[in-house]
Every structure is written in C-alpha cells, then in structure tokens.
Tab-separated table of C-alpha atoms and ligand atoms in Angstrom:
chain	number	residue	atom	x	y	z
A	1	UNK	CA	138.560	142.832	146.464
A	2	UNK	CA	135.369	141.019	146.300
A	3	UNK	CA	135.346	137.790	144.169
A	4	UNK	CA	132.639	137.354	141.536
A	5	UNK	CA	131.978	134.225	139.516
A	6	UNK	CA	129.572	133.258	136.659
A	7	UNK	CA	129.227	130.553	134.281
A	8	UNK	CA	127.210	129.163	131.360
A	9	UNK	CA	126.673	125.551	130.037
A	10	UNK	CA	128.013	125.148	126.439
A	11	UNK	CA	124.949	123.389	125.101
A	12	UNK	CA	124.206	125.953	122.157
A	13	UNK	CA	124.903	129.652	121.373
A	14	UNK	CA	124.305	132.505	123.748
A	15	UNK	CA	120.926	134.070	123.559
A	16	UNK	CA	119.552	137.452	124.832
A	17	UNK	CA	118.548	135.745	128.091
A	18	UNK	CA	122.085	134.689	128.898
A	19	UNK	CA	123.308	138.107	128.009
A	20	UNK	CA	120.712	140.135	130.092
A	21	UNK	CA	120.615	137.738	132.896
A	22	UNK	CA	124.361	137.063	133.572
A	23	UNK	CA	126.727	138.479	131.087
A	24	UNK	CA	125.928	142.158	131.176
A	25	UNK	CA	126.147	142.366	134.998
A	26	UNK	CA	129.297	140.439	134.876
A	27	UNK	CA	131.099	142.663	132.384
A	28	UNK	CA	130.081	145.736	134.523
A	29	UNK	CA	131.706	144.169	137.574
A	30	UNK	CA	135.009	143.086	136.154
A	31	UNK	CA	136.968	146.261	136.707
A	32	UNK	CA	136.182	146.767	140.419
A	33	UNK	CA	136.285	143.121	141.477
A	34	UNK	CA	138.289	139.752	141.121
A	35	UNK	CA	136.165	138.281	138.374
A	36	UNK	CA	135.948	134.480	137.153
A	37	UNK	CA	133.829	133.465	134.323
A	38	UNK	CA	133.804	129.883	133.209
A	39	UNK	CA	132.304	127.477	130.727
A	40	UNK	CA	130.493	124.561	132.445
A	41	UNK	CA	131.353	121.784	130.199
A	42	UNK	CA	130.854	119.073	132.868
A	43	UNK	CA	127.493	120.368	133.660
A	44	UNK	CA	126.482	120.200	129.925
A	45	UNK	CA	127.044	116.428	130.075
A	46	UNK	CA	124.077	116.108	132.449
A	47	UNK	CA	121.854	116.759	129.404
A	48	UNK	CA	124.134	116.099	126.473
A	49	UNK	CA	125.958	113.010	127.517
A	50	UNK	CA	127.294	112.080	124.026
A	51	UNK	CA	127.702	115.600	122.659
A	52	UNK	CA	129.445	115.108	119.316
A	53	UNK	CA	129.997	118.966	119.147
A	54	UNK	CA	130.989	119.774	122.763
A	55	UNK	CA	134.429	121.099	121.628
A	56	UNK	CA	132.764	123.433	119.096
A	57	UNK	CA	130.349	124.744	121.456
A	58	UNK	CA	132.956	125.448	124.160
A	59	UNK	CA	134.845	127.453	121.516
A	60	UNK	CA	131.809	129.339	120.470
A	61	UNK	CA	130.889	130.220	123.973
A	62	UNK	CA	134.340	131.329	124.585
A	63	UNK	CA	134.261	133.560	121.606
A	64	UNK	CA	130.814	134.946	122.591
A	65	UNK	CA	132.010	135.822	126.106
A	66	UNK	CA	134.808	137.735	124.661
A	67	UNK	CA	132.585	139.567	122.228
A	68	UNK	CA	130.193	140.477	125.017
A	69	UNK	CA	133.082	142.432	126.559
A	70	UNK	CA	134.764	140.148	129.070
A	71	UNK	CA	138.385	141.188	129.052
A	72	UNK	CA	140.815	138.216	129.614
A	73	UNK	CA	143.548	140.720	130.838
A	74	UNK	CA	141.389	141.721	133.765
A	75	UNK	CA	138.959	138.873	134.416
A	76	UNK	CA	139.834	135.204	134.501
A	77	UNK	CA	138.122	133.097	131.737
A	78	UNK	CA	138.419	129.395	131.975
A	79	UNK	CA	136.845	126.040	131.063
A	80	UNK	CA	135.489	124.102	133.945
A	81	UNK	CA	137.199	120.758	132.911
A	82	UNK	CA	140.572	122.681	132.926
A	83	UNK	CA	140.160	122.998	136.617
A	84	UNK	CA	140.324	119.446	138.282
A	85	UNK	CA	140.130	121.240	141.806
A	86	UNK	CA	136.347	121.814	141.132
A	87	UNK	CA	135.872	118.028	140.663
A	88	UNK	CA	137.563	117.176	143.880
A	89	UNK	CA	135.506	119.875	145.748
A	90	UNK	CA	132.440	118.606	144.230
A	91	UNK	CA	133.256	115.041	145.314
A	92	UNK	CA	133.946	116.304	148.928
A	93	UNK	CA	130.689	118.460	149.022
A	94	UNK	CA	128.691	115.470	147.920
A	95	UNK	CA	129.420	113.562	151.037
A	96	UNK	CA	127.579	116.154	152.884
A	97	UNK	CA	124.756	116.642	150.559
A	98	UNK	CA	121.428	114.794	151.157
A	99	UNK	CA	119.088	112.949	148.825
A	100	UNK	CA	116.148	114.745	149.998
A	101	UNK	CA	117.307	118.243	149.436
A	102	UNK	CA	118.841	117.360	146.093
A	103	UNK	CA	115.512	115.756	144.962
A	104	UNK	CA	113.602	118.941	145.897
A	105	UNK	CA	115.661	121.234	143.459
A	106	UNK	CA	113.210	122.625	140.859
A	107	UNK	CA	115.678	122.116	138.162
A	108	UNK	CA	115.867	118.410	138.943
A	109	UNK	CA	112.212	118.024	139.000
A	110	UNK	CA	112.143	119.678	135.595
A	111	UNK	CA	114.745	117.476	134.222
A	112	UNK	CA	112.886	114.253	135.299
A	113	UNK	CA	109.943	115.502	133.306
A	114	UNK	CA	111.954	116.633	130.215
A	115	UNK	CA	114.483	113.726	130.020
A	116	UNK	CA	112.702	110.638	131.797
A	117	UNK	CA	115.082	108.229	130.216
A	118	UNK	CA	118.197	109.866	131.493
A	119	UNK	CA	117.759	110.704	135.103
A	120	UNK	CA	121.491	110.411	135.870
A	121	UNK	CA	123.480	111.131	139.107
A	122	UNK	CA	125.056	114.255	137.415
A	123	UNK	CA	121.647	115.685	137.197
A	124	UNK	CA	120.878	115.003	140.979
A	125	UNK	CA	124.086	116.425	142.087
A	126	UNK	CA	124.102	119.362	139.686
A	127	UNK	CA	123.646	121.932	142.493
A	128	UNK	CA	126.809	120.545	144.502
A	129	UNK	CA	128.928	120.929	141.257
A	130	UNK	CA	127.614	124.419	140.941
A	131	UNK	CA	128.315	125.095	144.510
A	132	UNK	CA	131.871	123.612	144.104
A	133	UNK	CA	132.446	125.980	140.940
A	134	UNK	CA	131.411	129.088	143.194
A	135	UNK	CA	133.121	128.343	146.360
A	136	UNK	CA	136.383	127.023	144.999
A	137	UNK	CA	137.198	130.610	144.494
A	138	UNK	CA	135.452	131.748	147.611
A	139	UNK	CA	133.297	133.948	145.388
A	140	UNK	CA	130.660	136.061	147.209
A	141	UNK	CA	128.666	137.415	144.311
A	142	UNK	CA	127.248	135.469	141.404
A	143	UNK	CA	125.790	137.441	138.475
A	144	UNK	CA	122.837	135.121	137.192
A	145	UNK	CA	119.391	135.122	136.030
A	146	UNK	CA	116.354	134.317	138.005
A	147	UNK	CA	116.325	130.664	137.037
A	148	UNK	CA	119.413	130.130	139.116
A	149	UNK	CA	118.134	131.668	142.480
A	150	UNK	CA	117.446	128.401	144.133
A	151	UNK	CA	120.926	126.925	143.133
A	152	UNK	CA	122.573	129.818	145.013
A	153	UNK	CA	120.360	129.295	147.858
A	154	UNK	CA	121.609	125.593	148.004
A	155	UNK	CA	125.118	126.903	147.574
A	156	UNK	CA	124.806	128.862	150.680
A	157	UNK	CA	123.360	125.753	152.507
A	158	UNK	CA	126.425	123.597	151.456
A	159	UNK	CA	128.981	126.272	152.424
A	160	UNK	CA	127.318	126.942	155.743
A	161	UNK	CA	127.163	123.121	156.416
A	162	UNK	CA	130.859	122.633	155.636
A	163	UNK	CA	131.636	125.560	158.203
A	164	UNK	CA	129.360	124.055	160.790
A	165	UNK	CA	130.564	120.311	160.246
A	166	UNK	CA	134.271	121.229	160.548
A	167	UNK	CA	133.865	123.968	162.877
A	168	UNK	CA	135.475	126.643	160.708
A	169	UNK	CA	134.715	129.961	159.207
A	170	UNK	CA	136.114	129.056	155.884
A	171	UNK	CA	133.565	129.413	152.958
A	172	UNK	CA	131.604	132.719	152.493
A	173	UNK	CA	127.991	132.461	151.632
A	174	UNK	CA	127.481	133.747	148.052
A	175	UNK	CA	124.415	135.684	146.733
A	176	UNK	CA	122.905	135.657	143.257
A	177	UNK	CA	123.617	139.308	142.013
A	178	UNK	CA	122.048	141.839	139.900
A	179	UNK	CA	122.782	145.576	139.784
A	180	UNK	CA	118.997	146.107	139.768
A	181	UNK	CA	117.169	144.867	142.805
A	182	UNK	CA	115.621	141.837	141.031
A	183	UNK	CA	117.099	138.942	139.161
A	184	UNK	CA	116.228	139.018	135.506
A	185	UNK	CA	114.051	136.620	133.524
A	186	UNK	CA	113.982	137.310	129.813
A	187	UNK	CA	110.787	135.543	128.370
A	188	UNK	CA	110.784	133.295	125.421
A	189	UNK	CA	109.123	134.016	122.153
A	190	UNK	CA	106.621	131.122	122.525
A	191	UNK	CA	104.226	132.960	124.810
A	192	UNK	CA	105.338	131.279	127.943
A	193	UNK	CA	108.403	130.606	130.095
A	194	UNK	CA	111.906	131.802	129.692
A	195	UNK	CA	114.004	132.313	126.730
A	196	UNK	CA	116.175	129.211	126.295
A	197	UNK	CA	117.954	126.861	124.010
A	198	UNK	CA	114.819	124.926	122.759
A	199	UNK	CA	115.140	122.095	120.125
A	200	UNK	CA	114.136	124.346	117.239
A	201	UNK	CA	115.792	127.564	118.539
A	202	UNK	CA	112.620	129.440	117.654
A	203	UNK	CA	112.101	130.463	121.286
A	204	UNK	CA	115.302	132.420	121.645
A	205	UNK	CA	117.189	135.041	119.802
A	206	UNK	CA	120.910	134.260	119.591
A	207	UNK	CA	123.533	136.799	119.586
A	208	UNK	CA	124.757	135.153	116.386
A	209	UNK	CA	121.476	135.213	114.581
A	210	UNK	CA	121.544	137.112	111.281
A	211	UNK	CA	119.080	139.945	110.906
A	212	UNK	CA	116.881	138.226	108.626
A	213	UNK	CA	116.430	135.289	111.119
A	214	UNK	CA	115.737	137.818	113.873
A	215	UNK	CA	112.983	139.505	111.996
A	216	UNK	CA	111.343	136.180	111.123
A	217	UNK	CA	111.527	134.975	114.803
A	218	UNK	CA	110.023	138.222	116.068
A	219	UNK	CA	107.368	138.348	113.560
A	220	UNK	CA	106.358	134.892	114.409
A	221	UNK	CA	106.448	135.430	118.173
A	222	UNK	CA	103.188	134.574	119.911
A	223	UNK	CA	100.794	137.540	120.550
A	224	UNK	CA	97.320	137.791	121.833
A	225	UNK	CA	94.347	139.505	120.587
A	226	UNK	CA	94.565	143.347	120.809
A	227	UNK	CA	93.290	145.231	123.950
A	228	UNK	CA	89.588	146.151	123.888
A	229	UNK	CA	89.553	148.171	126.984
A	230	UNK	CA	91.669	151.138	127.886
A	231	UNK	CA	94.565	150.414	130.301
A	232	UNK	CA	93.794	146.776	130.182
A	233	UNK	CA	96.157	144.433	131.990
A	234	UNK	CA	98.500	142.915	129.345
A	235	UNK	CA	98.282	139.182	128.530
A	236	UNK	CA	101.371	137.186	129.214
A	237	UNK	CA	102.595	137.054	125.698
A	238	UNK	CA	102.359	140.860	125.188
A	239	UNK	CA	103.882	141.373	128.547
A	240	UNK	CA	106.836	139.216	127.146
A	241	UNK	CA	107.359	141.441	124.058
A	242	UNK	CA	107.502	144.493	126.271
A	243	UNK	CA	110.047	142.706	128.575
A	244	UNK	CA	112.169	142.073	125.565
A	245	UNK	CA	111.758	145.564	124.429
A	246	UNK	CA	112.678	147.043	127.781
A	247	UNK	CA	115.941	145.286	127.552
A	248	UNK	CA	117.004	146.396	124.033
A	249	UNK	CA	114.972	149.385	123.128
A	250	UNK	CA	115.100	152.987	124.390
A	251	UNK	CA	112.745	153.985	127.306
A	252	UNK	CA	111.062	156.401	124.710
A	253	UNK	CA	110.266	153.578	122.438
A	254	UNK	CA	108.834	151.355	125.360
A	255	UNK	CA	106.811	154.426	126.619
A	256	UNK	CA	105.448	154.983	123.008
A	257	UNK	CA	104.108	151.379	122.517
A	258	UNK	CA	103.000	151.240	126.102
A	259	UNK	CA	100.702	154.316	125.470
A	260	UNK	CA	99.416	152.832	122.120
A	261	UNK	CA	98.516	149.693	124.049
A	262	UNK	CA	96.770	151.641	126.931
A	263	UNK	CA	94.705	153.623	124.292
A	264	UNK	CA	93.816	150.378	122.369
A	265	UNK	CA	95.594	151.767	119.226
A	266	UNK	CA	98.573	149.289	119.213
A	267	UNK	CA	99.293	147.233	116.215
A	268	UNK	CA	101.503	144.289	117.137
A	269	UNK	CA	102.970	144.054	113.788
A	270	UNK	CA	104.443	147.510	113.927
A	271	UNK	CA	105.656	146.876	117.508
A	272	UNK	CA	107.291	143.640	116.356
A	273	UNK	CA	108.981	145.518	113.385
A	274	UNK	CA	110.484	148.099	115.828
A	275	UNK	CA	111.547	145.349	118.392
A	276	UNK	CA	113.282	143.446	115.533
A	277	UNK	CA	115.181	146.276	114.317
A	278	UNK	CA	116.201	147.359	117.944
A	279	UNK	CA	117.481	143.749	118.427
A	280	UNK	CA	119.347	143.798	115.210
A	281	UNK	CA	120.957	147.152	116.269
A	282	UNK	CA	121.948	145.544	119.518
A	283	UNK	CA	123.299	142.365	118.434
A	284	UNK	CA	125.117	143.330	115.188
A	285	UNK	CA	128.285	144.554	116.720
A	286	UNK	CA	128.399	141.539	118.919
A	287	UNK	CA	127.771	139.154	116.014
A	288	UNK	CA	130.624	140.723	113.930
A	289	UNK	CA	132.901	140.423	116.840
A	290	UNK	CA	132.048	136.786	117.364
A	291	UNK	CA	132.649	135.899	113.854
A	292	UNK	CA	136.094	137.689	113.985
A	293	UNK	CA	137.031	135.789	117.161
A	294	UNK	CA	135.988	132.459	115.949
A	295	UNK	CA	138.401	132.957	113.114
A	296	UNK	CA	141.311	133.342	115.543
A	297	UNK	CA	141.834	130.006	116.960
A	298	UNK	CA	145.303	130.711	118.333
A	299	UNK	CA	143.989	133.680	120.255
A	300	UNK	CA	141.100	131.638	121.785
A	301	UNK	CA	143.651	128.856	122.680
A	302	UNK	CA	145.889	131.430	124.485
A	303	UNK	CA	142.936	132.972	126.385
A	304	UNK	CA	141.810	129.416	127.549
A	305	UNK	CA	145.416	128.447	128.652
A	306	UNK	CA	146.103	131.691	130.537
A	307	UNK	CA	142.559	131.434	132.101
A	308	UNK	CA	143.245	127.853	133.315
A	309	UNK	CA	146.498	129.050	134.921
A	310	UNK	CA	144.965	131.920	136.803
A	311	UNK	CA	141.958	129.793	137.912
A	312	UNK	CA	144.393	127.160	139.212
A	313	UNK	CA	146.165	129.582	141.227
A	314	UNK	CA	142.986	130.486	143.040
A	315	UNK	CA	141.550	127.095	143.336
A	316	UNK	CA	144.626	125.168	144.377
A	317	UNK	CA	145.018	127.390	147.421
A	318	UNK	CA	141.321	126.598	148.525
A	319	UNK	CA	141.608	122.812	147.902
A	320	UNK	CA	144.705	122.518	149.900
A	321	UNK	CA	143.063	124.168	152.724
A	322	UNK	CA	139.873	122.166	152.589
A	323	UNK	CA	141.925	119.010	152.535
A	324	UNK	CA	143.668	120.100	155.720
A	325	UNK	CA	140.368	121.054	157.413
A	326	UNK	CA	138.812	117.658	156.704
A	327	UNK	CA	141.856	115.833	157.764
A	328	UNK	CA	143.242	114.535	154.547
A	329	UNK	CA	146.936	114.911	155.158
A	330	UNK	CA	150.238	113.180	154.529
A	331	UNK	CA	150.909	110.335	156.958
B	1	LIG	P1	122.808	128.372	131.723
B	1	LIG	O1	123.850	128.021	130.753
B	1	LIG	O2	121.398	127.789	131.680
B	1	LIG	O3	122.483	129.895	131.568
B	1	LIG	C1	123.716	130.896	131.726
B	1	LIG	C2	123.310	132.064	132.487
B	1	LIG	O4	122.193	132.724	131.700
B	1	LIG	C3	121.014	132.934	132.586
B	1	LIG	N1	119.899	132.886	131.752
B	1	LIG	C4	118.850	133.710	131.880
B	1	LIG	N2	118.799	134.908	132.584
B	1	LIG	C5	117.604	135.668	132.211
B	1	LIG	N3	116.558	135.270	131.340
B	1	LIG	C6	116.699	134.058	130.745
B	1	LIG	N4	115.706	133.586	129.815
B	1	LIG	C7	117.971	133.167	130.908
B	1	LIG	N5	118.239	131.980	130.337
B	1	LIG	C8	119.539	131.738	130.962
B	1	LIG	C9	121.159	131.972	133.650
B	1	LIG	O5	120.587	132.421	134.796
B	1	LIG	C10	122.531	131.821	133.948
B	1	LIG	O6	122.945	132.896	134.739
B	1	LIG	N6	123.748	126.301	136.061
B	1	LIG	C11	124.078	127.280	135.248
B	1	LIG	C12	125.680	127.292	134.849
B	1	LIG	C13	126.481	127.273	136.010
B	1	LIG	C14	126.718	128.364	136.904
B	1	LIG	C15	127.794	127.787	137.867
B	1	LIG	C16	126.367	129.685	136.916
B	1	LIG	C17	127.201	126.191	136.489
B	1	LIG	N7	127.916	126.659	137.583
B	1	LIG	C18	128.175	128.691	138.787
B	1	LIG	C19	126.822	130.464	137.845
B	1	LIG	C20	127.785	129.877	139.013
B	1	LIG	C21	123.244	127.222	133.932
B	1	LIG	O7	122.758	126.124	133.590
B	1	LIG	O8	123.285	128.416	133.177
C-alpha cells in the first residue's frame, strides 16, 4: 500500500484554497492508501512565535479536517509536536542541508520580505522540517497545492542525498500529488496572488464563514471593467472569479457565465451573487459539522491521542533504522 501524507499549519481557519488544494485529494485517497494527515504546529512557530491561540487553532484545524471527511478510523490524524521522531529526523537532515539551497527557496525569500524583523533559523530550515514530516513515514505521494511544489522538490533532494551519502536505498522520493494533472492554486479575492490567511481575512473564504460574511466578501471581491470585445481575454481578477466558480459551481453555471462574458453581456454583480450562493451551498454542511465537532472535546482528544499512537508506530521504525544507517548505535 502506498503511503500518502499531507499537512497544514494551524495559523487560522481552513479556507477554500486549503480544501481544494490539499484536503479534497487527500480524502479521496484515504481508502486505497495508507494515509497520514497532520497539523504542522512546529511550522506555525516560524511565523507566529508567540501565538497565544496556538492551542485553539490546533483544535479548530483538527475539527475542520474531520468535517472535511478525513476518517480517523482509516487515516492517521496527528499533531506534529506529538511525534518527536520528526524533530530528530529534522535535526539529522539539517546536517546535510546547505545554506545556499535553503536561501534560494521561494518561501524563504517571501518571508524575508513579509517579516524582515523575524528572519529566524526555523524559517530557513522550514523545508528540512517539511521533508522530515514526509519521509519519516516514507510517504510517496503528498497531496498539496501548487505553492508547495518547490518544497517537494527539495524533499526529493534531501531524500536522494541521504541515500547517496550513506550508500543505501532507504528513502523514497515523494511527489506533490493531484488527481488532475496540475497542482491547484485557488486565487484570492483581492485580484492577485493566492487565497491565504491574510491579516484581514478578506482575501479568503473560510469553511467556517457565515453565509452573510461569504456574500459580503464575494460582493467586495476585486473585478475589472466589463469586456468590450467579443471573446476577449479575461483580466486576472475575472479569471480568478471563474477559477473559484469552477471549484464550487456546476459546469453548466460556469459555461453560462463564460458565454455571457464572451458575448460582452456579463454583469459581474449577477455572477458574484451566483458564486456566493454556490459557495454557501458547498460550505454550509461543512460549517455545521465543524461546529458540532468543536463542541465535542472528548472526541477530539481521543482522535489526537489515537493518531499520535499510530503515527509513532510508523515513525519509530524509520528513526531506528536511520540511526543505524548513520552509525548512531549503542556502544
Ligand atoms: P499551508 O498551511 O500554507 O496550506 C495547507 C495546504 O493548503 C494548500 N493551499 C492551497 N492550495 C491551493 N490554493 C491555495 N490558495 C492554497 N493555499 C494553501 C497548500 O498547498 C497546502 O497543501 N508547508 C505546508 C504545511 C506542511 C506540509 C508538510 C504539507 C508542513 N509539512 C508536509 C505537506 C507535507 C503549509 O504551509 O501549508
């Protein structure tokens, strides 16, 4: 059985980008594969070092995972800091990770720009921790969005380097995975970039957002002037609305607005109204389930405990072998 792993940082609530980029694919894979899903709380400390609500965020994300359809009886769901083997493998991988390659990571360069007063070592070595998350279970497929592609490339480099340095065929080289050919990027509502957990939260639709909040965010989403020529290429902001619509609406609805656009008859207000209602239809059952799960702390605790035990079984075997390969043995 192939091993599949994915994860998310608990820095806020899950949004449509997380869902369509990573979760949906993972849920589809859980029956046929040996699946691990984890909450990357160590990783979140690279950007939120004094997070006063880390604990609440971890709990939220756990409830959101479960609401999205991850079945803890089939897959293994755990919290990163419950698995110290990951931290040990991270340390060992760091010994063979080079400053130059770590500095070249796009995510690191972005963070230097976005948090110049906190360029910490955790940010620099973010890719080695992520590689450790993946290869501690010898996972081969990693359902993620497009923004994680480079991290997967670096994971393959670290796995390959380990095999070469110690002359073993130990770690497989994992790939970023999507059922479709291409990895997904759900755009944000501000007319550029990707949907993400921005300061204001206005760039993203969260699974937990109430219908009236969704309507407001969508109606405020950036749009361009209407088309003036038939079959005109769509500007980025309009292409973005269509991308979100493709994720949540029926193909007929998308085709309907596409035709209106191409005939220059589109009214963005109408398109946005439809989009908001389709998002609400999609998120409402998830939202209800999240609220239900958050009220059941005993259940969440049980899931986390059971997940930690299952993850430990898989990881302890790997770390034991890694220690032997490197030569860390009893005297
Ligand atoms: P994070 O927390 O930023 O995002 C979690 C997952 O959601 C995907 N995603 C998106 N996909 C499409 N469109 C978007 N707008 C969008 N925004 C987010 C991400 O690609 C990701 O799959 N480094 C990871 C967490 C992590 C991890 C791992 C993932 C740590 N170790 C090991 C996989 C395997 C991160 O920051 O994801």
